[in-house]
PDB file of C-alpha atoms and ligand atoms in Angstrom:
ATOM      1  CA  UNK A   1      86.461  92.563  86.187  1.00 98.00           C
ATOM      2  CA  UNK A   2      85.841  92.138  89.377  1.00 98.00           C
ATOM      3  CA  UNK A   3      86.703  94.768  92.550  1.00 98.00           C
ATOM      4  CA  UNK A   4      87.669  93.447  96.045  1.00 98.00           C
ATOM      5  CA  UNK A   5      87.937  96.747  98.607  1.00 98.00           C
ATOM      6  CA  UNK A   6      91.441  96.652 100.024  1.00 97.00           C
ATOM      7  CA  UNK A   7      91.062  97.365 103.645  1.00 97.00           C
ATOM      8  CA  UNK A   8      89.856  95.738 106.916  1.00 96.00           C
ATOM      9  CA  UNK A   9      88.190  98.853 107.882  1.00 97.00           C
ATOM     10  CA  UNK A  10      84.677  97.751 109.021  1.00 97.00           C
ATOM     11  CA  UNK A  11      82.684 100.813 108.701  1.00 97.00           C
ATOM     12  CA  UNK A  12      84.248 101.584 105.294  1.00 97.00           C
ATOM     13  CA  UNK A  13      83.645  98.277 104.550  1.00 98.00           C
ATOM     14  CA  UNK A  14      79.999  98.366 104.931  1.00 98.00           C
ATOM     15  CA  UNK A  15      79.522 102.131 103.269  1.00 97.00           C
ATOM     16  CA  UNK A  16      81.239 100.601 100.024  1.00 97.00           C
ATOM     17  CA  UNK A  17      79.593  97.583  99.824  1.00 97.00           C
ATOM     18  CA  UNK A  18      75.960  99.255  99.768  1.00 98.00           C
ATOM     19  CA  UNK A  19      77.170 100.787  96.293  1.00 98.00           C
ATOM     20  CA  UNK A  20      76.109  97.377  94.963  1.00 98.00           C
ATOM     21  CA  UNK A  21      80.088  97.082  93.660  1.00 98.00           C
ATOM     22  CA  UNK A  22      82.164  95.152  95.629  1.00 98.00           C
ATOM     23  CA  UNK A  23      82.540  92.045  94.721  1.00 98.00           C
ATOM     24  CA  UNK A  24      84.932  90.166  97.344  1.00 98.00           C
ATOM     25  CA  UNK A  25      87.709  91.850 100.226  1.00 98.00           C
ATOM     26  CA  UNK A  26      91.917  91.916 100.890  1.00 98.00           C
ATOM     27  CA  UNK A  27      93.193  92.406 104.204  1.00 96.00           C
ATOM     28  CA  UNK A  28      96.545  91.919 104.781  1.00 94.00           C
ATOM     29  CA  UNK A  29      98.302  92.171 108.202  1.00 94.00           C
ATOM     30  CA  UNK A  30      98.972  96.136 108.367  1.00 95.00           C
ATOM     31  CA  UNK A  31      95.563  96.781 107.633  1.00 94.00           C
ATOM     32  CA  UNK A  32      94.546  94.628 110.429  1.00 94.00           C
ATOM     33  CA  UNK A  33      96.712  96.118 112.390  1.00 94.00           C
ATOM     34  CA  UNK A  34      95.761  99.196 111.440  1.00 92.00           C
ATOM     35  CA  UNK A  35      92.187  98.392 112.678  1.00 91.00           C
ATOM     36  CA  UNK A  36      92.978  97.740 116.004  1.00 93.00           C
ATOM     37  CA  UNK A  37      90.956  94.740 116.590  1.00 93.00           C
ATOM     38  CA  UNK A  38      91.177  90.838 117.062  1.00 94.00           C
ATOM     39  CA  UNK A  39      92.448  89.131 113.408  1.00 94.00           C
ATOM     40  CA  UNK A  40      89.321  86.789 113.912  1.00 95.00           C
ATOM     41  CA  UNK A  41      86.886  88.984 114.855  1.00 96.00           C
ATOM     42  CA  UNK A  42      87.534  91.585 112.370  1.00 97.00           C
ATOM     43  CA  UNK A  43      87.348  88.526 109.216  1.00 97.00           C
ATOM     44  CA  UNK A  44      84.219  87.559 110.608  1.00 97.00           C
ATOM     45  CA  UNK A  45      82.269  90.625 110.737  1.00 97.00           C
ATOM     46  CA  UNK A  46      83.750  91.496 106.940  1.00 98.00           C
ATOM     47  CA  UNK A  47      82.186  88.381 105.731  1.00 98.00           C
ATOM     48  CA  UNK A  48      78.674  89.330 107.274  1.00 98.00           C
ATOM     49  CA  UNK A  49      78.915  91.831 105.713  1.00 98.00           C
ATOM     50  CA  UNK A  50      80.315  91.067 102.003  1.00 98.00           C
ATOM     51  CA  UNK A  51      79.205  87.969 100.169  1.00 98.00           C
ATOM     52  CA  UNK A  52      82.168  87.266  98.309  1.00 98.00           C
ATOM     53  CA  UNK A  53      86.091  86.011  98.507  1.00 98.00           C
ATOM     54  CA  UNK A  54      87.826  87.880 101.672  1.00 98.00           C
ATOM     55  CA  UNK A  55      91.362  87.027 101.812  1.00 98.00           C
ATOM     56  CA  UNK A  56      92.791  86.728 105.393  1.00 98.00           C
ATOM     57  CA  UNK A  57      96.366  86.334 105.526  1.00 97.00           C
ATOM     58  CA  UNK A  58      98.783  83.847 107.575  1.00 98.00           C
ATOM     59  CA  UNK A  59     101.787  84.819 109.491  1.00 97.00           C
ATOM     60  CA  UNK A  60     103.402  81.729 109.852  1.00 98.00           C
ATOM     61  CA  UNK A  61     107.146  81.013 108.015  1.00 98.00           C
ATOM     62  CA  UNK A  62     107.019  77.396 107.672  1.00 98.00           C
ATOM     63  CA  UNK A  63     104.692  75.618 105.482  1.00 98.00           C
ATOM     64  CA  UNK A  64     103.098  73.623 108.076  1.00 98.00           C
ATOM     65  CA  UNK A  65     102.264  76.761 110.331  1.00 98.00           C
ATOM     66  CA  UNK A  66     100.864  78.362 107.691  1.00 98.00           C
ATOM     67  CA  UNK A  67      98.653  75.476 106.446  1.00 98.00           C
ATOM     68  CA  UNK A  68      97.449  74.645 110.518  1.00 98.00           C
ATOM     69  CA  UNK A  69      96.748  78.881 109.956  1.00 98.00           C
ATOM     70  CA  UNK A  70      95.126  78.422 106.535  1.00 98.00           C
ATOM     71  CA  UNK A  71      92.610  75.902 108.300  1.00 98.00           C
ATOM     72  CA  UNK A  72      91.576  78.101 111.343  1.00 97.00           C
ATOM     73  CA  UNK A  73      91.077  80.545 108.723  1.00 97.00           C
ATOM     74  CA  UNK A  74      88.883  78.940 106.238  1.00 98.00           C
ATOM     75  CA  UNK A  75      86.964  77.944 109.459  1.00 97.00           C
ATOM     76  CA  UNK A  76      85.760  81.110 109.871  1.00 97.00           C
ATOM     77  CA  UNK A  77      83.713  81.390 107.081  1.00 98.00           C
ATOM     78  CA  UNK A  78      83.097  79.336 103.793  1.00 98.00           C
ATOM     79  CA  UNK A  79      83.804  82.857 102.041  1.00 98.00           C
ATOM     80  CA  UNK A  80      87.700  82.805 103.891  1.00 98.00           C
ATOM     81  CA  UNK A  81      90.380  82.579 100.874  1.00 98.00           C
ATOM     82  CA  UNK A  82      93.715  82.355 102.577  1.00 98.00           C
ATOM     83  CA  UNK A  83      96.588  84.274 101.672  1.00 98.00           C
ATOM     84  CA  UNK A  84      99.920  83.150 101.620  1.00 98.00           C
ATOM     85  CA  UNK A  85     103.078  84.775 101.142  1.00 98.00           C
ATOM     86  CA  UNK A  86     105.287  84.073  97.647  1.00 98.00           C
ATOM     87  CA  UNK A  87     108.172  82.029  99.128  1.00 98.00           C
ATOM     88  CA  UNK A  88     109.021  78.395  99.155  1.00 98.00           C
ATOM     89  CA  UNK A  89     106.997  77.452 101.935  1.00 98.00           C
ATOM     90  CA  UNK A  90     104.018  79.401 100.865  1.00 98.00           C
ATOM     91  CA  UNK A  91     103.933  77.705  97.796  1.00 98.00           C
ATOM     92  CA  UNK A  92     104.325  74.231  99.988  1.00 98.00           C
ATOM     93  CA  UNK A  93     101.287  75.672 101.760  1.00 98.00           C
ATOM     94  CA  UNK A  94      99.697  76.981  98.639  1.00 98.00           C
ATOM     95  CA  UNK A  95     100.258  73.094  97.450  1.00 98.00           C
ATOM     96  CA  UNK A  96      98.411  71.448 100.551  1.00 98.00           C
ATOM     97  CA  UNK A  97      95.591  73.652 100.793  1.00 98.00           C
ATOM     98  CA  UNK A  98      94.290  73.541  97.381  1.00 97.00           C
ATOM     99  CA  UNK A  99      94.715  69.754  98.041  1.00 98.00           C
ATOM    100  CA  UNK A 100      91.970  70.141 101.295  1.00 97.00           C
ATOM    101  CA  UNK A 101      90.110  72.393  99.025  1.00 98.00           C
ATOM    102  CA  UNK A 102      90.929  75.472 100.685  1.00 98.00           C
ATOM    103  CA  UNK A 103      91.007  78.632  98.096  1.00 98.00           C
ATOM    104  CA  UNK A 104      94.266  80.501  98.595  1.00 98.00           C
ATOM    105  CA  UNK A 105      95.626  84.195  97.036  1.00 98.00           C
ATOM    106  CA  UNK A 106      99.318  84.127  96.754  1.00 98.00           C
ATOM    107  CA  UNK A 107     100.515  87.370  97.674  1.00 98.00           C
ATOM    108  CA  UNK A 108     103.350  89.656  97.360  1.00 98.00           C
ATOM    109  CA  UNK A 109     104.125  88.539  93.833  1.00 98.00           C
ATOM    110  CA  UNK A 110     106.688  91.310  91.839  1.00 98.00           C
ATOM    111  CA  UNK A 111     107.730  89.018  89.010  1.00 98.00           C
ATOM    112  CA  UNK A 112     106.231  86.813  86.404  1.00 98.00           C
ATOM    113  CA  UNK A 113     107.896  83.634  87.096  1.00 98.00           C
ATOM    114  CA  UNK A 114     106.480  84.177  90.710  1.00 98.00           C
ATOM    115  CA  UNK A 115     103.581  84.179  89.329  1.00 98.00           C
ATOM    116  CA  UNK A 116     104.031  81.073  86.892  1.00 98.00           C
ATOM    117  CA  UNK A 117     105.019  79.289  90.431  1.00 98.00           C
ATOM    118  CA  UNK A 118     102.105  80.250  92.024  1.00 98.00           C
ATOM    119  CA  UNK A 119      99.946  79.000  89.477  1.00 98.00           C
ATOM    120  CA  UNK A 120     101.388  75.717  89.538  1.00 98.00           C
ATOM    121  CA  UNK A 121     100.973  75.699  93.157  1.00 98.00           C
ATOM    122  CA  UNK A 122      97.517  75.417  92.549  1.00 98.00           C
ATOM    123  CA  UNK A 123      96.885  79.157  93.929  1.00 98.00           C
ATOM    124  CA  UNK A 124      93.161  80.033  93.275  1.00 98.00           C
ATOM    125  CA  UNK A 125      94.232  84.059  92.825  1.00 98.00           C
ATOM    126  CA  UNK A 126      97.647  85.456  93.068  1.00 98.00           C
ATOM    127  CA  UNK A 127      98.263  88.909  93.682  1.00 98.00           C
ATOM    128  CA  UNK A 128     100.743  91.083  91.651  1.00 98.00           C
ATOM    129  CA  UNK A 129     101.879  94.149  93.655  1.00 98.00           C
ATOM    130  CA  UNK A 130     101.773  96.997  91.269  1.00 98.00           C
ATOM    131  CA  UNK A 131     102.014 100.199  93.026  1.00 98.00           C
ATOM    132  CA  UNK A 132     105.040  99.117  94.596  1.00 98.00           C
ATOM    133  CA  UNK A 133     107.286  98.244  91.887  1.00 98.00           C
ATOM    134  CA  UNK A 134     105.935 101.617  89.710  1.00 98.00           C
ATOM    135  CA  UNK A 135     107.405 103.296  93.891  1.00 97.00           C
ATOM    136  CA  UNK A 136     110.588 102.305  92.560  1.00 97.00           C
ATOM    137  CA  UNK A 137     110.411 103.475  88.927  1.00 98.00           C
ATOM    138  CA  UNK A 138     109.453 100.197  88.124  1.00 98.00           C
ATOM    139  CA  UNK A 139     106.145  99.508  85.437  1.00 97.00           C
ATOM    140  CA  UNK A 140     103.972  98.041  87.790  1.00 98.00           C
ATOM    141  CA  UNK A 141     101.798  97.336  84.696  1.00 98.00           C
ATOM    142  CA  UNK A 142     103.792  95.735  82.628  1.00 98.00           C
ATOM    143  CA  UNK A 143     103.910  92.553  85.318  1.00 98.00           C
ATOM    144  CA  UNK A 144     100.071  92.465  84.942  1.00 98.00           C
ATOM    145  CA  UNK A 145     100.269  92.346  80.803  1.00 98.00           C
ATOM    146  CA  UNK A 146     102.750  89.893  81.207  1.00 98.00           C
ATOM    147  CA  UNK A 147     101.362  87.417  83.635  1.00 98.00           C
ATOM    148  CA  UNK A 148      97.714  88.101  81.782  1.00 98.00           C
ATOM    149  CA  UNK A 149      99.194  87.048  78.852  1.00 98.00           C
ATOM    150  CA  UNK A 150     100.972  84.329  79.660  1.00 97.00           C
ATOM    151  CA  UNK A 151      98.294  82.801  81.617  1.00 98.00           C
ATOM    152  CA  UNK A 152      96.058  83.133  78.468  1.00 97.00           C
ATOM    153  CA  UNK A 153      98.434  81.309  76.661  1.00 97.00           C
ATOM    154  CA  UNK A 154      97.982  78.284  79.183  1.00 97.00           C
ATOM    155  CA  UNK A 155      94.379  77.148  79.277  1.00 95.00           C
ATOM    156  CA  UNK A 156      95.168  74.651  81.947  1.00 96.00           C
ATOM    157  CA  UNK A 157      95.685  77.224  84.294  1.00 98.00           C
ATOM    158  CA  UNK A 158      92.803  78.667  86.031  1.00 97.00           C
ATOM    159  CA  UNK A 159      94.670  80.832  88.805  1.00 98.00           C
ATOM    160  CA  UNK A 160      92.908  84.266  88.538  1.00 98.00           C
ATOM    161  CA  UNK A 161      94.919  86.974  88.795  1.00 98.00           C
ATOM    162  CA  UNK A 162      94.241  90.347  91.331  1.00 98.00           C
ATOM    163  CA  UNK A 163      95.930  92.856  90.706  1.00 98.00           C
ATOM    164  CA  UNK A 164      97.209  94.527  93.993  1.00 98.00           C
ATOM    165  CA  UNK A 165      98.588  97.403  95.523  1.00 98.00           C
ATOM    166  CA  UNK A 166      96.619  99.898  92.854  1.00 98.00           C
ATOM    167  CA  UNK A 167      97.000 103.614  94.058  1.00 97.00           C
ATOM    168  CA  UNK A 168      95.027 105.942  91.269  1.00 96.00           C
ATOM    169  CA  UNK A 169      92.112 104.871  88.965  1.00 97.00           C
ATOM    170  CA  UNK A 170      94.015 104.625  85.921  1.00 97.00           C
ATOM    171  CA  UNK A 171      95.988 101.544  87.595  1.00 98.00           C
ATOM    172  CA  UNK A 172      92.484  99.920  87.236  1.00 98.00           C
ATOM    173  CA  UNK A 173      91.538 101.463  83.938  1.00 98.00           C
ATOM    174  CA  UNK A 174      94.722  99.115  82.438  1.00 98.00           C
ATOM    175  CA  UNK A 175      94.009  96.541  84.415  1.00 98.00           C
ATOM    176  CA  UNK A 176      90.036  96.299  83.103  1.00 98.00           C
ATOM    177  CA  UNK A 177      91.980  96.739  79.599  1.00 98.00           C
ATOM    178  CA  UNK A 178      94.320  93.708  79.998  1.00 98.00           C
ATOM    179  CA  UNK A 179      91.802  91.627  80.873  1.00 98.00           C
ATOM    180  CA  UNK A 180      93.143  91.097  84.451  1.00 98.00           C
ATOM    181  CA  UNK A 181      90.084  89.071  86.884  1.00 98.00           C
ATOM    182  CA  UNK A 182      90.245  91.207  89.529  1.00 98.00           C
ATOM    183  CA  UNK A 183      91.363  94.460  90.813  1.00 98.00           C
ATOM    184  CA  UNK A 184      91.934  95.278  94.251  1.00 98.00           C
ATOM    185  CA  UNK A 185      90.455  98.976  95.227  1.00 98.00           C
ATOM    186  CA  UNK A 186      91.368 101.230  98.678  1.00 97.00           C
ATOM    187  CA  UNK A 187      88.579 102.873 100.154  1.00 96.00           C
ATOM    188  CA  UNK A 188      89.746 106.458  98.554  1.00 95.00           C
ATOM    189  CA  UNK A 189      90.350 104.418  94.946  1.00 97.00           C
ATOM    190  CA  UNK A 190      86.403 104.156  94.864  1.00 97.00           C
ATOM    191  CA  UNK A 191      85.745 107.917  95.416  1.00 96.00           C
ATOM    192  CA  UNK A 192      88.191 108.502  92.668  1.00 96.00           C
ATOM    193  CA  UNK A 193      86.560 106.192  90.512  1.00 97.00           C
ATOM    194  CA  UNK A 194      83.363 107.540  90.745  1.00 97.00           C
ATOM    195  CA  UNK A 195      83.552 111.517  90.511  1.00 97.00           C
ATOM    196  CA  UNK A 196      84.171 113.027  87.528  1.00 97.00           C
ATOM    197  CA  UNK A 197      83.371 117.058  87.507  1.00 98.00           C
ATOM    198  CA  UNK A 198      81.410 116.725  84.205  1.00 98.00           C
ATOM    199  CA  UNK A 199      79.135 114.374  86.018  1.00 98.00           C
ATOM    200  CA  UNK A 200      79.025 116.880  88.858  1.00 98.00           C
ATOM    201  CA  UNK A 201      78.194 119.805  86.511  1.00 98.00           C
ATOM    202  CA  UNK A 202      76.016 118.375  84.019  1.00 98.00           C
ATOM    203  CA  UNK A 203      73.751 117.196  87.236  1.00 98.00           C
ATOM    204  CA  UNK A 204      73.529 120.685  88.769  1.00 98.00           C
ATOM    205  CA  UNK A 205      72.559 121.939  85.392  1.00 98.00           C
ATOM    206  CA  UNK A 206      69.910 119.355  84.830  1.00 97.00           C
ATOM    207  CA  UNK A 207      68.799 120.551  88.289  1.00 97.00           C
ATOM    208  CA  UNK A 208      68.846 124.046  87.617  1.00 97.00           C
ATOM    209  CA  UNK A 209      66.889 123.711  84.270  1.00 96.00           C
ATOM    210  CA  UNK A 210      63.760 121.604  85.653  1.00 95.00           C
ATOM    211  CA  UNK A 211      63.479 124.114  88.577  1.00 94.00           C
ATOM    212  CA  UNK A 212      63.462 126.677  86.164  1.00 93.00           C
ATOM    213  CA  UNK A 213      60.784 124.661  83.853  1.00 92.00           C
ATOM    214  CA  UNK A 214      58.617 124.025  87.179  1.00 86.00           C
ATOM    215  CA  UNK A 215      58.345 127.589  87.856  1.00 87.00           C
ATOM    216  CA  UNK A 216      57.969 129.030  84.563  1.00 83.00           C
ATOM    217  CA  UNK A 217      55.311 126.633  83.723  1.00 74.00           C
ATOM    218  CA  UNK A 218      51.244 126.163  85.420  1.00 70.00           C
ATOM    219  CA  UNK A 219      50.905 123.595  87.718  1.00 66.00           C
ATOM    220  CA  UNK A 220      48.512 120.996  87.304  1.00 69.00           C
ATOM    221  CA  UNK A 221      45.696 121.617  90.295  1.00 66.00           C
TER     222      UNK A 221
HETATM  223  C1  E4P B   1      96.243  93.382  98.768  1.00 66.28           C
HETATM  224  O1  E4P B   1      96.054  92.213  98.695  1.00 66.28           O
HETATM  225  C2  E4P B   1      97.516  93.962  99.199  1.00 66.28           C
HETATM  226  O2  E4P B   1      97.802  93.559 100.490  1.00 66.28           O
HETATM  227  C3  E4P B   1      97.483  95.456  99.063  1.00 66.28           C
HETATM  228  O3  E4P B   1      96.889  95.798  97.832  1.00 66.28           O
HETATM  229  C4  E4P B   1      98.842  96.090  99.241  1.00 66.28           C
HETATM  230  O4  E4P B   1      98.768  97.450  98.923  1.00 66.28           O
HETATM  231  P1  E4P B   1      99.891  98.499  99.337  1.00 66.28           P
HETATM  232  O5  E4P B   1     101.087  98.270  98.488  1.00 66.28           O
HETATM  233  O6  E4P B   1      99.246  99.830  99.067  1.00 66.28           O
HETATM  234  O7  E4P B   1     100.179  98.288 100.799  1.00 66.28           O
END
């Protein structure tokens, strides 16, 4: 499965990616927002930095905004998969810029017919929100198993689907289970995914035992 790091966050960006990891990048508008900087600017130094899909996200309503957006975008850098919001025009958009060969990620999908839509769209990813339907005592989960599914069930499609909005490590542990393509991962999701305190203490005792064994025993001269 593969793990795009969910943020827009430039230095985080580049401490993550020398893990060897990271496979693509999300941004959506908040976190650009968030970062303070030009929309451009920001995509363009993330794909310098990642060689993979980054998603950079239009803010047009009408389809024909957002596909005059989606080309600017995929300007930036061959690496530039646009994402489009999952509503009728989107999927208008979604329609005419797989048609230019432009790779899109439908986002802000909460329901498996969404999803179906997207997909027939011609979508190259579509992103199921998870942590914000299990925010509202919803199974965030369950969308993934049954989009997963029923795209298996379909060989003709080949939309891929990323699962989005993740919050803990376990969200990823089902997704990597249900054979999902992609996972999206925050910055702090990483950190999580990587510590475990048996790792932590079997390390330090491995530590502790060959500086033990190097002082007990005589040093070559
Ligand atoms: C990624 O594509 C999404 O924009 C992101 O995962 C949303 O996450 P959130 O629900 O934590 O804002």
């Amino acid at each position: 499965m593969q793990l795009f790091l969910d943020t827009a966050d430039v230095d985080a960006i580049r401490r993550y990616a020398s893990w060897g990891v990271i496979d693509g990048v999300t941004t959506n508008p908040s976190l650009i927002a968030r970062s303070g900087r030009v929309f451009e600017e920001v995509i363009e130094e993330i794909c310098s930095i990642v060689d993979g899909p980054i998603s950079a996200e239009v803010t047009a309503l009408e389809a024909e905004g957002m596909v005059d957006e989606g080309e600017r975008l995929a300007g930036i850098h061959p690496n530039v998969v646009v994402k489009v919001p999952l509503i009728p025009e989107g999927l208008k958009a979604t329609k005419a810029l797989s048609a230019r060969g432009i790779r899109t990620n439908v986002t802000l999908c909460f329901s498996p017919t969404q999803a179906l839509l997207a997909a027939k769209a011609g979508a190259t990813m579509v992103s199921p929100f998870i942590g914000r339907l299990d925010d509202r005592g919803e199974r965030g989960m369950a969308l993934i198993e049954d989009i997963v599914t029923t795209f298996r069930a379909y060989p003709r499609i080949t939309t891929q689907v990323l699962v989005a909005s993740t919050r803990h490590a376990d969200h990823v542990r089902q997704a990597m289970l249900l054979g999902a393509d992609i996972s999206t991962v925050p910055p702090k999701l990483l950190d999580q995914m990587v510590t475990h305190d048996l790792t932590d203490k079997g390390l330090a005792a491995f530590l502790e035992d060959w500086k033990k064994a190097r002082t007990a025993a005589p040093q070559p001269a």
